[in-house]
Amino acid sequence: MEHAIPKRLKRYGFLTDIRRNPVSYLLVLPALLYTIIYGYLTLPYMVIAFQKFNYTKGIFNSEWVGWKNFEFFFNSTAASMVTWNTIKLNVLSIFFGTVVALAFAILLNEIRSKLFKRISQSTVLFPYFLSWIIVSYIVYSFFGTEHGLINNFIERLGGEPHNWYADPKPWTWILVGLSVWKEVGMSAIIYLAAITSIDDSLYEAAKMDGANRWQQIKSITIPMLMPTVSILTLLAIGKIFYSDFGMFYAIIGDNGLLYSTTDVIDTYTYRTLRTSGSPAIAMAIGMYQSIVGFILVLSANWIVKKVNKDSAMF
Amino acid sequence: MNIRIDLFQSVNTIFITLFALACTLPMLLVLVVSFTDEQTIMQNGYSFFPEQFSLEAYKSVFSSNGQLLQSYSISIFVTFVGTLAAVVMTGMAGYALANRQVRYRNRLALIFFITMLFNAGLVPWYMINDLLGIKDNIYALIIPSLLFSPFNLFLVKNFMQELPESLLESARIDGANDAYIAFRIVFPLSLPVLATIALFYGLGYWNNWFNAIMLIDSENLYPLQYLLYKLQSEINMINQMQGIAASNITAPTESFKMAIAIITIGPIVFLYPFLQRFIIKGLIVGAVKG
């Protein structure tokens, strides 16, 4: 029996597989075509990072300029600024997002009323359903200079209204706060699922030894959640070079006064392509992002594999 | 001992209630402002407790030009058609990748998986849409970025792999072909996961404005979210919608914008109690079987 199978495998070519499963291959075809177009046929366009790209000449006839586009970007002050902002905002969002979601999941798990538990879990999921544009309206109604709620409040207390949309400093924290606010319900669901799967006998044993709720959380729940936490964190770190364009462009948009703390690689690439109209430089920045991003994903996955083999992506 | 536990419970309840309020009150502010008299806003700014309520903003919205209605129909059409196509495409591909009869299924899966690790970025994406003529037409709102996500594909594939193989095997012995097994057995049994990805896709389409900002120029193709973006970033847009001269200062502007924002999220707020259950269930299924 063991000898027969490898022999059959060898002669089993790709075309034979298609002939034997025509329906399955037909069913996968639309998604495959889509992926080939958007995931693979896009790759050749990356060469324009090395060209003085001209729309009318196309990628075949544009002039080659070597590393000039990269030099242009890396010699500008923007390069270090957008890289630093991207990493800084992501690290802070990952850290606070994890801590808040974890705290919320643990506390919610301690609630005894089923109804209250369900309602609060649903409620914190609400921001997840809003678009970033709607969120930008909310931000505006809080931080708006003339009519915003916060300035309103400051004035009532007799203070001077602050021009929030002209002061870059607080925006690091506003953006981190917003990303935590919007995503926390989603992460909390995952942590709650992980808490539910913890063996009840551990808590029973702890109670027998006289452990109170707080001691049980500290010595059982948190340590048991650590594998999930570390894996989700590592996977998030793999994506640290990318930002949510929708969030940044909806809330900050083209407000240059705030760029020093809020401009990230994605928004900078977008403006290089659309506003300054230089696709070649935009492509050079995009390539920098893709390659560093790829290395980060591979490294994150490598570490995940060391921690827990089953949780690795590949 | 009992008293201590109750103290913990009540502090915890208060804490969670505050947290839940923080997630909903900001949206309530937008709602209240949309019902606030424009003069009151000018004098006192935004407030949860305005001195003077008013329906002016909504009257103004409903008597505005057809742009809002047009954007609404664009968003509904795009969300409906896009979600349907995306779910069908993802479900079908998921079946093939989960089908143990297909020997090259893992290599096929790899083709999809690689795109999750490395992508060429914004510029080539823009160029390929340009090349295919997916620009300033309805396809530009449906096809790029949203129509298919490998992440959802793997969610579906994992779910379908867990279906009992003996069930499919016995159908095969009875002479059922792949098409019958896929459409009559596997897809009906996979409804929970298909509903979950339908929700992700649907929300993605409804809230998307990236495709519009990149590929749409014509105003009659603006989806709702992009209209909202334009209202926020271009002052002229409000006057244009209200059909009045820019010098007319009595027309509501602040409350007008907020009223449109409220009207935009209407469907989500009504559907949300049903939708969030699917998300919670679907994610837990995905997390457990991951």
Coordinates of C-alpha atoms in Angstrom, one line a residue:
Chain A
M1 CA 0.0 0.0 0.0
E2 CA 2.7 2.4 1.0
H3 CA 4.6 1.8 -2.3
A4 CA 1.6 2.3 -4.5
I5 CA 0.7 5.9 -3.6
P6 CA 4.0 7.7 -4.4
K7 CA 4.0 6.2 -7.8
R8 CA 0.6 7.5 -8.6
L9 CA 1.5 10.9 -7.2
K10 CA 4.4 11.3 -9.5
R11 CA 2.3 10.9 -12.7
Y12 CA -0.4 13.1 -11.4
G13 CA 0.3 16.3 -13.2
F14 CA -1.4 19.7 -12.9
L15 CA -3.4 19.2 -16.1
T16 CA -4.6 15.8 -14.9
D17 CA -5.8 17.4 -11.7
I18 CA -7.8 20.0 -13.7
R19 CA -9.3 17.2 -15.9
R20 CA -10.4 15.3 -12.9
N21 CA -11.8 18.2 -11.0
P22 CA -13.1 20.6 -13.7
V23 CA -15.8 22.1 -11.5
S24 CA -13.4 22.9 -8.6
Y25 CA -11.0 24.6 -11.0
L26 CA -13.9 26.5 -12.6
L27 CA -15.0 27.6 -9.2
V28 CA -11.6 29.0 -8.2
L29 CA -11.1 30.7 -11.5
P30 CA -12.7 34.1 -10.8
A31 CA -10.8 34.6 -7.6
L32 CA -7.7 33.4 -9.2
L33 CA -7.9 35.8 -12.1
Y34 CA -8.6 38.6 -9.7
T35 CA -5.6 37.8 -7.6
I36 CA -3.4 37.4 -10.7
I37 CA -4.4 40.8 -12.0
Y38 CA -4.2 42.8 -8.7
G39 CA -1.6 40.7 -6.9
Y40 CA 0.8 39.7 -9.7
L41 CA 0.4 41.8 -12.8
T42 CA 0.9 44.9 -10.6
L43 CA 4.5 43.7 -9.9
P44 CA 6.1 44.7 -13.2
Y45 CA 4.9 48.3 -12.7
M46 CA 7.4 48.5 -9.8
V47 CA 10.2 49.2 -12.3
I48 CA 9.0 52.7 -12.7
A49 CA 10.7 53.4 -9.4
F50 CA 13.9 53.4 -11.5
Q51 CA 12.5 55.5 -14.3
K52 CA 11.8 59.1 -15.1
F53 CA 8.3 57.9 -15.7
N54 CA 6.1 59.6 -18.2
Y55 CA 2.5 58.6 -18.7
T56 CA 2.5 58.9 -22.5
K57 CA 5.7 56.9 -22.9
G58 CA 4.6 54.2 -20.5
I59 CA 6.9 51.7 -18.7
F60 CA 8.6 50.5 -21.8
N61 CA 9.8 53.8 -23.2
S62 CA 10.4 55.9 -20.2
E63 CA 14.0 57.0 -19.5
W64 CA 15.9 55.0 -16.9
V65 CA 17.4 57.0 -14.0
G66 CA 18.9 54.3 -11.7
W67 CA 18.5 55.1 -7.9
K68 CA 17.7 58.8 -8.4
N69 CA 14.1 58.5 -7.2
F70 CA 15.2 56.8 -4.1
E71 CA 17.9 59.3 -3.5
F72 CA 15.4 62.1 -3.9
F73 CA 13.1 60.6 -1.2
F74 CA 15.8 59.6 1.3
N75 CA 17.6 62.9 1.0
S76 CA 14.4 64.8 1.9
T77 CA 13.5 65.5 5.5
A78 CA 10.1 63.8 4.9
A79 CA 11.7 60.3 4.7
S80 CA 12.7 60.0 8.3
M81 CA 9.6 62.0 9.4
V82 CA 7.0 59.7 7.8
T83 CA 8.9 56.6 8.7
W84 CA 9.2 57.6 12.3
N85 CA 5.5 58.7 12.5
T86 CA 4.4 55.5 11.0
I87 CA 6.3 53.3 13.4
K88 CA 5.6 55.5 16.4
L89 CA 1.8 55.7 15.9
N90 CA 1.6 51.9 15.2
V91 CA 3.6 51.0 18.2
L92 CA 1.5 53.2 20.5
S93 CA -1.7 51.9 19.0
I94 CA -0.7 48.3 19.3
F95 CA 0.4 48.8 22.9
F96 CA -2.6 50.7 24.1
G97 CA -5.0 48.7 21.9
T98 CA -3.9 45.5 23.5
V99 CA -3.9 46.8 27.1
V100 CA -7.3 48.3 26.8
A101 CA -8.9 45.4 25.0
L102 CA -7.4 42.9 27.5
A103 CA -8.5 44.9 30.5
F104 CA -12.0 45.2 29.0
A105 CA -12.3 41.5 28.2
I106 CA -11.1 40.5 31.7
L107 CA -13.4 42.9 33.5
L108 CA -16.4 42.0 31.3
N109 CA -15.7 38.3 32.0
E110 CA -16.2 39.0 35.7
I111 CA -19.7 40.5 35.2
R112 CA -22.4 38.1 36.4
S113 CA -25.4 39.5 34.6
K114 CA -25.6 37.8 31.2
L115 CA -27.8 40.6 29.7
F116 CA -25.5 43.4 30.9
K117 CA -22.5 41.4 29.5
R118 CA -24.1 41.0 26.1
I119 CA -25.3 44.6 25.9
S120 CA -21.9 46.1 26.8
Q121 CA -20.0 43.8 24.5
S122 CA -22.3 44.9 21.6
T123 CA -21.9 48.6 22.6
V124 CA -18.2 48.7 22.5
L125 CA -18.4 47.2 19.0
F126 CA -20.4 50.2 17.8
P127 CA -17.4 52.3 16.7
Y128 CA -16.1 49.5 14.5
F129 CA -19.1 50.0 12.3
L130 CA -18.5 53.7 11.6
S131 CA -16.5 54.8 8.6
W132 CA -13.4 57.0 9.2
I133 CA -15.2 59.9 7.6
I134 CA -18.0 59.7 10.2
V135 CA -15.2 59.5 12.8
S136 CA -13.7 62.6 11.4
Y137 CA -17.0 64.4 11.9
I138 CA -17.0 63.3 15.5
V139 CA -13.4 64.5 15.9
Y140 CA -14.4 67.8 14.4
S141 CA -17.3 68.2 16.7
F142 CA -15.0 67.7 19.7
F143 CA -11.9 69.5 18.6
G144 CA -13.3 72.1 16.2
T145 CA -11.8 75.5 16.9
E146 CA -14.9 77.7 16.8
H147 CA -17.8 75.5 18.0
G148 CA -16.1 72.3 19.2
L149 CA -17.2 70.8 22.5
I150 CA -13.7 70.9 24.1
N151 CA -13.1 74.6 23.3
N152 CA -16.6 75.3 24.4
F153 CA -15.8 73.7 27.7
I154 CA -12.5 75.5 28.1
E155 CA -14.2 78.8 27.4
R156 CA -16.9 78.2 30.0
L157 CA -14.2 77.5 32.6
G158 CA -12.8 80.9 31.6
G159 CA -9.8 79.6 29.6
E160 CA -8.5 80.5 26.2
P161 CA -9.8 78.4 23.3
H162 CA -7.1 76.3 21.7
N163 CA -6.6 76.0 17.9
W164 CA -6.4 72.2 17.8
Y165 CA -6.2 71.9 14.0
A166 CA -3.0 74.1 14.0
D167 CA -1.1 72.4 16.9
P168 CA 0.5 69.1 15.8
K169 CA 1.5 68.0 19.4
P170 CA -1.7 66.5 20.7
W171 CA -2.5 64.7 17.5
T172 CA -0.3 61.7 18.2
W173 CA -2.5 60.9 21.2
I174 CA -5.7 61.8 19.5
L175 CA -5.0 59.4 16.6
V176 CA -3.8 56.7 19.0
G177 CA -7.0 57.2 21.1
L178 CA -9.2 57.0 18.0
S179 CA -7.6 53.8 16.7
V180 CA -8.0 52.2 20.1
W181 CA -11.5 53.4 20.4
K182 CA -12.5 52.0 17.0
E183 CA -10.8 48.6 17.3
V184 CA -11.1 47.7 20.9
G185 CA -14.5 46.0 20.6
M186 CA -13.1 43.7 17.9
S187 CA -10.0 42.7 19.8
A188 CA -12.0 42.2 23.0
I189 CA -14.1 39.6 21.3
I190 CA -11.0 37.5 20.5
Y191 CA -9.7 37.8 24.1
L192 CA -13.1 37.0 25.5
A193 CA -13.2 33.8 23.3
A194 CA -9.7 32.9 24.7
I195 CA -10.8 33.5 28.3
T196 CA -13.9 31.3 27.8
S197 CA -11.7 28.4 26.7
I198 CA -9.6 28.5 29.9
D199 CA -10.2 25.3 31.9
D200 CA -12.7 26.0 34.7
S201 CA -10.9 23.5 37.0
L202 CA -8.0 25.9 37.4
Y203 CA -10.4 28.5 38.9
E204 CA -12.0 25.8 41.1
A205 CA -8.7 24.8 42.5
A206 CA -7.7 28.4 43.1
K207 CA -11.0 29.1 45.0
M208 CA -10.3 26.0 47.2
D209 CA -7.0 27.6 48.1
G210 CA -8.8 30.8 49.0
A211 CA -7.8 33.0 46.1
N212 CA -10.1 36.0 45.6
R213 CA -11.2 37.3 42.2
W214 CA -8.3 39.6 41.8
Q215 CA -5.8 36.9 42.6
Q216 CA -7.5 34.6 40.2
I217 CA -7.2 37.2 37.4
K218 CA -3.6 37.9 38.2
S219 CA -2.4 34.3 38.5
I220 CA -4.7 32.4 36.1
T221 CA -6.5 34.6 33.5
I222 CA -3.6 36.9 32.5
P223 CA -0.9 34.1 32.3
M224 CA -3.3 31.9 30.3
L225 CA -4.0 34.7 27.8
M226 CA -0.3 35.5 27.3
P227 CA 0.2 33.2 24.3
T228 CA -2.8 34.8 22.4
V229 CA -1.6 38.3 23.3
S230 CA 2.0 37.7 22.2
I231 CA 0.9 36.2 18.9
L232 CA -1.6 38.9 18.0
T233 CA 1.0 41.5 19.0
L234 CA 3.7 39.9 16.9
L235 CA 1.4 39.7 13.9
A236 CA 0.5 43.3 14.4
I237 CA 4.2 44.2 14.5
G238 CA 4.6 42.5 11.1
K239 CA 2.3 45.2 9.7
I240 CA 4.0 48.1 11.5
F241 CA 5.2 49.8 8.3
Y242 CA 1.6 50.2 7.0
S243 CA -1.1 52.6 8.2
D244 CA -4.8 52.8 7.7
F245 CA -4.9 55.4 4.9
G246 CA -8.7 55.9 5.4
M247 CA -8.1 57.0 9.0
F248 CA -5.3 59.4 8.4
Y249 CA -6.7 61.0 5.3
A250 CA -10.2 61.4 6.7
I251 CA -9.0 63.0 9.9
I252 CA -5.9 65.0 8.9
G253 CA -6.4 65.2 5.1
D254 CA -4.2 67.9 3.6
N255 CA -3.8 69.9 6.8
G256 CA 0.0 70.6 6.4
L257 CA 0.2 72.2 9.9
L258 CA -0.2 68.7 11.4
Y259 CA 2.1 66.8 9.2
S260 CA 5.1 66.8 11.6
T261 CA 3.4 64.3 13.9
T262 CA 0.7 62.8 11.7
D263 CA 2.1 62.3 8.2
V264 CA 2.7 58.6 7.5
I265 CA 4.2 56.6 4.6
D266 CA 0.8 55.9 3.1
T267 CA -0.5 59.4 3.1
Y268 CA 2.9 60.8 1.9
T269 CA 2.9 58.3 -1.0
Y270 CA -0.7 59.3 -1.9
R271 CA 0.2 63.0 -2.1
T272 CA 3.3 62.3 -4.0
L273 CA 1.2 60.5 -6.6
R274 CA -1.8 62.7 -6.7
T275 CA -0.8 66.2 -5.5
S276 CA 2.7 66.5 -6.8
G277 CA 2.0 64.1 -9.6
S278 CA 5.3 62.2 -9.5
P279 CA 4.4 58.5 -9.9
A280 CA 8.1 57.4 -10.1
I281 CA 9.0 58.9 -6.7
A282 CA 5.7 57.6 -5.2
M283 CA 6.7 54.2 -6.5
A284 CA 10.2 54.4 -5.0
I285 CA 8.5 55.1 -1.6
G286 CA 6.0 52.3 -2.2
M287 CA 8.8 49.9 -2.9
Y288 CA 10.7 50.9 0.2
Q289 CA 7.5 50.3 2.2
S290 CA 6.7 46.9 0.4
I291 CA 10.2 45.5 1.0
V292 CA 10.7 46.6 4.6
G293 CA 7.1 45.5 5.3
F294 CA 7.8 42.1 3.7
I295 CA 11.0 41.6 5.9
L296 CA 9.0 42.6 9.0
V297 CA 6.2 40.1 8.2
L298 CA 8.7 37.3 7.7
S299 CA 10.6 38.1 10.9
A300 CA 7.4 38.4 12.9
N301 CA 6.2 35.0 11.6
W302 CA 9.6 33.5 12.3
I303 CA 9.3 34.6 15.9
V304 CA 5.7 33.4 16.2
K305 CA 6.9 30.0 15.0
K306 CA 9.4 29.9 17.8
V307 CA 6.7 30.8 20.4
N308 CA 4.0 28.6 19.2
K309 CA 4.2 26.6 16.0
D310 CA 0.5 26.3 15.4
S311 CA -0.1 30.0 15.4
A312 CA 2.4 30.9 12.7
M313 CA 0.9 32.0 9.4
F314 CA 3.2 29.7 7.4
Chain B
M1 CA -16.3 38.2 52.0
N2 CA -19.7 38.8 50.3
I3 CA -19.5 42.5 50.7
R4 CA -16.0 42.6 49.1
I5 CA -17.2 40.6 46.1
D6 CA -20.2 42.9 45.7
L7 CA -17.9 45.9 45.9
F8 CA -15.8 44.4 43.1
Q9 CA -18.9 43.8 41.0
S10 CA -20.3 47.2 41.4
V11 CA -17.0 49.0 40.7
N12 CA -16.6 46.8 37.7
T13 CA -20.1 47.5 36.5
I14 CA -19.6 51.2 36.7
F15 CA -16.3 51.0 34.9
I16 CA -17.7 49.0 32.1
T17 CA -20.7 51.3 31.8
L18 CA -18.4 54.3 31.5
F19 CA -16.5 52.5 28.8
A20 CA -19.6 51.6 26.9
L21 CA -20.8 55.2 27.1
A22 CA -17.4 56.4 25.7
C23 CA -18.1 54.3 22.7
T24 CA -21.5 55.7 22.0
L25 CA -21.8 59.2 23.4
P26 CA -19.5 60.8 20.7
M27 CA -22.0 59.7 18.0
L28 CA -24.8 61.0 20.2
L29 CA -23.2 64.5 20.1
V30 CA -23.3 64.4 16.3
L31 CA -27.0 63.5 16.5
V32 CA -27.8 66.3 18.9
V33 CA -25.9 68.9 16.9
S34 CA -27.9 67.8 13.8
F35 CA -31.1 68.8 15.7
T36 CA -29.6 72.0 17.1
D37 CA -30.7 75.4 15.9
E38 CA -28.0 77.0 13.7
Q39 CA -28.0 80.3 15.7
T40 CA -27.5 78.4 18.9
I41 CA -24.5 76.6 17.5
M42 CA -23.0 80.0 16.4
Q43 CA -23.5 81.5 19.8
N44 CA -22.8 78.6 22.2
G45 CA -20.9 76.0 20.1
Y46 CA -21.7 72.3 20.1
S47 CA -23.4 70.9 23.1
F48 CA -25.1 67.8 24.4
F49 CA -27.8 70.1 25.8
P50 CA -28.6 72.9 23.3
E51 CA -30.8 75.8 24.2
Q52 CA -32.8 75.6 21.0
F53 CA -33.7 72.5 19.0
S54 CA -34.6 72.8 15.4
L55 CA -35.5 70.6 12.4
E56 CA -34.1 73.2 9.9
A57 CA -31.1 71.1 9.0
Y58 CA -33.2 68.1 8.0
K59 CA -35.7 70.3 6.1
S60 CA -32.7 71.8 4.3
V61 CA -31.4 68.3 3.6
F62 CA -34.6 67.1 2.1
S63 CA -35.1 70.2 0.0
S64 CA -31.5 70.1 -1.2
N65 CA -30.6 69.1 -4.8
G66 CA -30.6 65.5 -5.8
Q67 CA -27.0 64.8 -4.8
L68 CA -27.8 63.1 -1.5
L69 CA -30.3 60.8 -3.1
Q70 CA -28.0 60.1 -6.0
S71 CA -25.1 59.2 -3.6
Y72 CA -27.5 57.1 -1.5
S73 CA -28.5 55.0 -4.5
I74 CA -24.9 54.6 -5.6
S75 CA -23.9 53.4 -2.2
I76 CA -26.8 51.0 -1.9
F77 CA -26.2 49.6 -5.4
V78 CA -22.4 49.2 -5.0
T79 CA -22.8 47.6 -1.5
F80 CA -25.5 45.2 -2.7
V81 CA -23.9 44.1 -6.0
G82 CA -20.3 44.2 -4.6
T83 CA -21.1 42.1 -1.5
L84 CA -23.1 39.5 -3.5
A85 CA -20.3 39.1 -6.1
A86 CA -17.6 39.1 -3.4
V87 CA -19.3 36.4 -1.3
V88 CA -20.0 34.2 -4.4
M89 CA -16.4 34.5 -5.6
T90 CA -14.9 33.9 -2.2
G91 CA -17.2 31.0 -1.4
M92 CA -16.5 29.2 -4.7
A93 CA -12.8 29.6 -4.3
G94 CA -13.0 28.4 -0.7
Y95 CA -14.7 25.2 -1.9
A96 CA -12.0 24.4 -4.4
L97 CA -9.2 25.0 -1.8
A98 CA -11.0 22.9 0.8
N99 CA -11.8 20.1 -1.6
R100 CA -9.5 17.1 -0.8
Q101 CA -10.0 15.7 -4.3
V102 CA -8.0 18.6 -5.7
R103 CA -4.4 17.6 -5.4
Y104 CA -2.9 21.0 -6.1
R105 CA -5.1 22.8 -3.6
N106 CA -2.2 23.8 -1.4
R107 CA -0.3 25.2 -4.2
L108 CA -3.3 27.1 -5.4
A109 CA -3.7 28.5 -1.8
L110 CA -0.1 29.6 -1.9
I111 CA -0.9 31.8 -4.9
F112 CA -3.5 33.7 -2.8
F113 CA -1.4 33.6 0.3
I114 CA 1.7 35.3 -1.2
T115 CA -0.4 38.4 -2.0
M116 CA -1.1 38.8 1.7
L117 CA 2.6 39.1 2.4
F118 CA 3.8 41.2 -0.4
N119 CA 2.0 43.7 -2.6
A120 CA 3.2 46.3 -5.1
G121 CA 1.5 49.2 -3.4
L122 CA -0.5 52.2 -4.5
V123 CA 1.1 53.2 -7.7
P124 CA 0.9 49.9 -9.6
W125 CA -2.7 49.5 -8.3
Y126 CA -3.6 52.8 -9.8
M127 CA -1.8 52.0 -13.1
I128 CA -3.5 48.7 -13.6
N129 CA -7.0 50.2 -13.0
D130 CA -6.1 52.9 -15.5
L131 CA -5.0 50.2 -18.0
L132 CA -8.2 48.2 -17.6
G133 CA -10.4 51.3 -17.9
I134 CA -11.7 50.9 -14.3
K135 CA -11.8 54.6 -13.8
D136 CA -14.6 57.1 -13.2
N137 CA -17.3 54.5 -13.8
I138 CA -19.4 52.3 -11.5
Y139 CA -16.9 49.4 -11.9
A140 CA -14.3 51.6 -10.2
L141 CA -16.4 51.5 -7.0
I142 CA -17.0 47.7 -7.1
I143 CA -14.0 46.0 -8.6
P144 CA -10.7 47.4 -7.1
S145 CA -9.6 46.5 -3.5
L146 CA -13.0 45.3 -2.2
L147 CA -14.2 42.5 -4.4
F148 CA -12.0 39.8 -3.0
S149 CA -9.9 39.4 0.2
P150 CA -7.5 36.4 0.7
F151 CA -8.2 36.8 4.5
N152 CA -11.9 36.0 4.0
L153 CA -10.9 33.2 1.6
F154 CA -8.9 31.5 4.3
L155 CA -11.7 32.0 6.8
V156 CA -14.1 30.2 4.4
K157 CA -11.7 27.5 3.5
N158 CA -10.9 26.7 7.1
F159 CA -14.6 26.4 7.8
M160 CA -15.4 24.2 4.9
Q161 CA -12.4 21.9 5.7
E162 CA -14.1 21.1 9.1
L163 CA -17.2 19.8 7.4
P164 CA -17.4 16.0 7.9
E165 CA -15.6 14.4 4.9
S166 CA -17.9 11.3 5.3
L167 CA -20.9 13.4 4.3
L168 CA -19.2 14.5 1.0
E169 CA -17.9 11.0 0.4
S170 CA -21.3 9.4 0.7
A171 CA -22.7 11.9 -1.7
R172 CA -19.9 11.1 -4.2
I173 CA -20.7 7.4 -3.9
D174 CA -24.4 8.2 -4.7
G175 CA -23.1 9.7 -7.9
A176 CA -23.2 13.5 -7.0
N177 CA -20.7 15.5 -9.0
D178 CA -18.6 18.5 -7.7
A179 CA -21.2 21.1 -8.7
Y180 CA -23.9 19.3 -6.8
I181 CA -21.8 18.8 -3.7
A182 CA -20.7 22.5 -3.7
F183 CA -24.0 24.1 -4.3
R184 CA -26.4 21.6 -2.5
I185 CA -24.3 20.4 0.4
V186 CA -21.2 22.6 1.2
F187 CA -22.6 26.1 0.6
P188 CA -25.8 25.5 2.6
L189 CA -23.8 24.1 5.5
S190 CA -21.4 27.0 5.3
L191 CA -24.0 29.7 5.7
P192 CA -22.7 30.9 9.1
V193 CA -19.2 31.7 7.7
L194 CA -20.6 33.1 4.4
A195 CA -22.9 35.4 6.4
T196 CA -19.8 36.6 8.4
I197 CA -17.8 37.4 5.3
A198 CA -20.9 39.0 3.7
L199 CA -20.9 41.3 6.7
F200 CA -17.2 42.2 6.4
Y201 CA -17.6 42.8 2.7
G202 CA -20.8 44.7 3.1
L203 CA -19.4 47.0 5.8
G204 CA -16.3 47.5 3.6
Y205 CA -18.3 48.6 0.6
W206 CA -20.6 50.8 2.6
N207 CA -17.8 52.6 4.4
N208 CA -15.3 52.7 1.5
W209 CA -14.3 56.0 0.0
F210 CA -10.7 55.1 -1.0
N211 CA -11.8 53.9 -4.5
A212 CA -13.8 57.1 -4.9
I213 CA -10.9 59.4 -4.0
M214 CA -8.5 57.5 -6.3
L215 CA -10.7 56.8 -9.3
I216 CA -13.9 58.9 -9.3
D217 CA -14.3 62.4 -10.7
S218 CA -18.0 62.6 -11.7
E219 CA -20.3 63.9 -9.0
N220 CA -23.1 61.6 -10.0
L221 CA -20.9 58.7 -9.0
Y222 CA -20.0 59.9 -5.5
P223 CA -20.8 57.3 -2.9
L224 CA -22.1 58.6 0.4
Q225 CA -18.8 58.5 2.3
Y226 CA -17.1 60.4 -0.4
L227 CA -19.9 63.0 -0.4
L228 CA -19.4 63.4 3.3
Y229 CA -15.6 63.8 2.8
K230 CA -16.3 66.5 0.2
L231 CA -18.7 68.3 2.5
Q232 CA -16.0 68.4 5.2
S233 CA -13.2 69.4 2.9
E234 CA -14.8 71.7 0.4
I235 CA -17.0 74.5 1.7
N236 CA -18.6 75.1 -1.7
M237 CA -20.1 71.7 -1.6
I238 CA -22.7 72.7 1.0
N239 CA -23.9 75.8 -0.9
Q240 CA -24.0 73.8 -4.1
M241 CA -26.2 71.1 -2.5
Q242 CA -28.5 73.7 -0.9
G243 CA -28.6 75.6 -4.2
I244 CA -27.9 79.0 -2.6
A245 CA -25.2 81.7 -2.9
A246 CA -22.2 81.3 -0.7
S247 CA -23.0 84.7 0.9
N248 CA -26.3 83.4 2.4
I249 CA -25.3 82.9 6.0
T250 CA -28.7 82.1 7.5
A251 CA -28.8 78.7 5.9
P252 CA -27.7 75.9 8.3
T253 CA -24.2 74.6 7.6
E254 CA -22.9 73.0 10.8
S255 CA -26.2 71.2 11.6
F256 CA -26.6 70.5 7.9
K257 CA -23.4 68.5 7.7
M258 CA -24.2 66.6 10.9
A259 CA -27.7 65.8 9.6
I260 CA -26.2 64.3 6.5
A261 CA -23.7 62.3 8.6
I262 CA -26.7 60.9 10.6
I263 CA -28.7 60.1 7.5
T264 CA -25.6 58.2 6.2
I265 CA -25.2 55.9 9.2
G266 CA -28.9 55.3 9.4
P267 CA -28.8 51.8 7.8
I268 CA -25.9 50.8 9.9
V269 CA -27.5 51.8 13.1
F270 CA -30.7 49.9 12.2
L271 CA -28.9 46.8 11.1
Y272 CA -26.2 46.9 13.7
P273 CA -28.0 44.9 16.4
F274 CA -28.4 42.0 14.0
L275 CA -25.0 42.3 12.3
Q276 CA -22.9 42.5 15.5
R277 CA -24.1 39.0 16.5
F278 CA -22.8 37.6 13.3
I279 CA -19.5 39.3 13.8
I280 CA -19.1 37.9 17.3
K281 CA -20.1 34.4 16.3
G282 CA -18.1 34.4 13.1
L283 CA -14.9 35.7 14.8
I284 CA -15.2 33.1 17.5
V285 CA -15.6 30.4 14.9
G286 CA -12.6 31.7 13.0
A287 CA -10.5 32.1 16.2
V288 CA -11.3 28.6 17.4
K289 CA -10.7 26.9 14.1
G290 CA -8.1 29.4 12.9

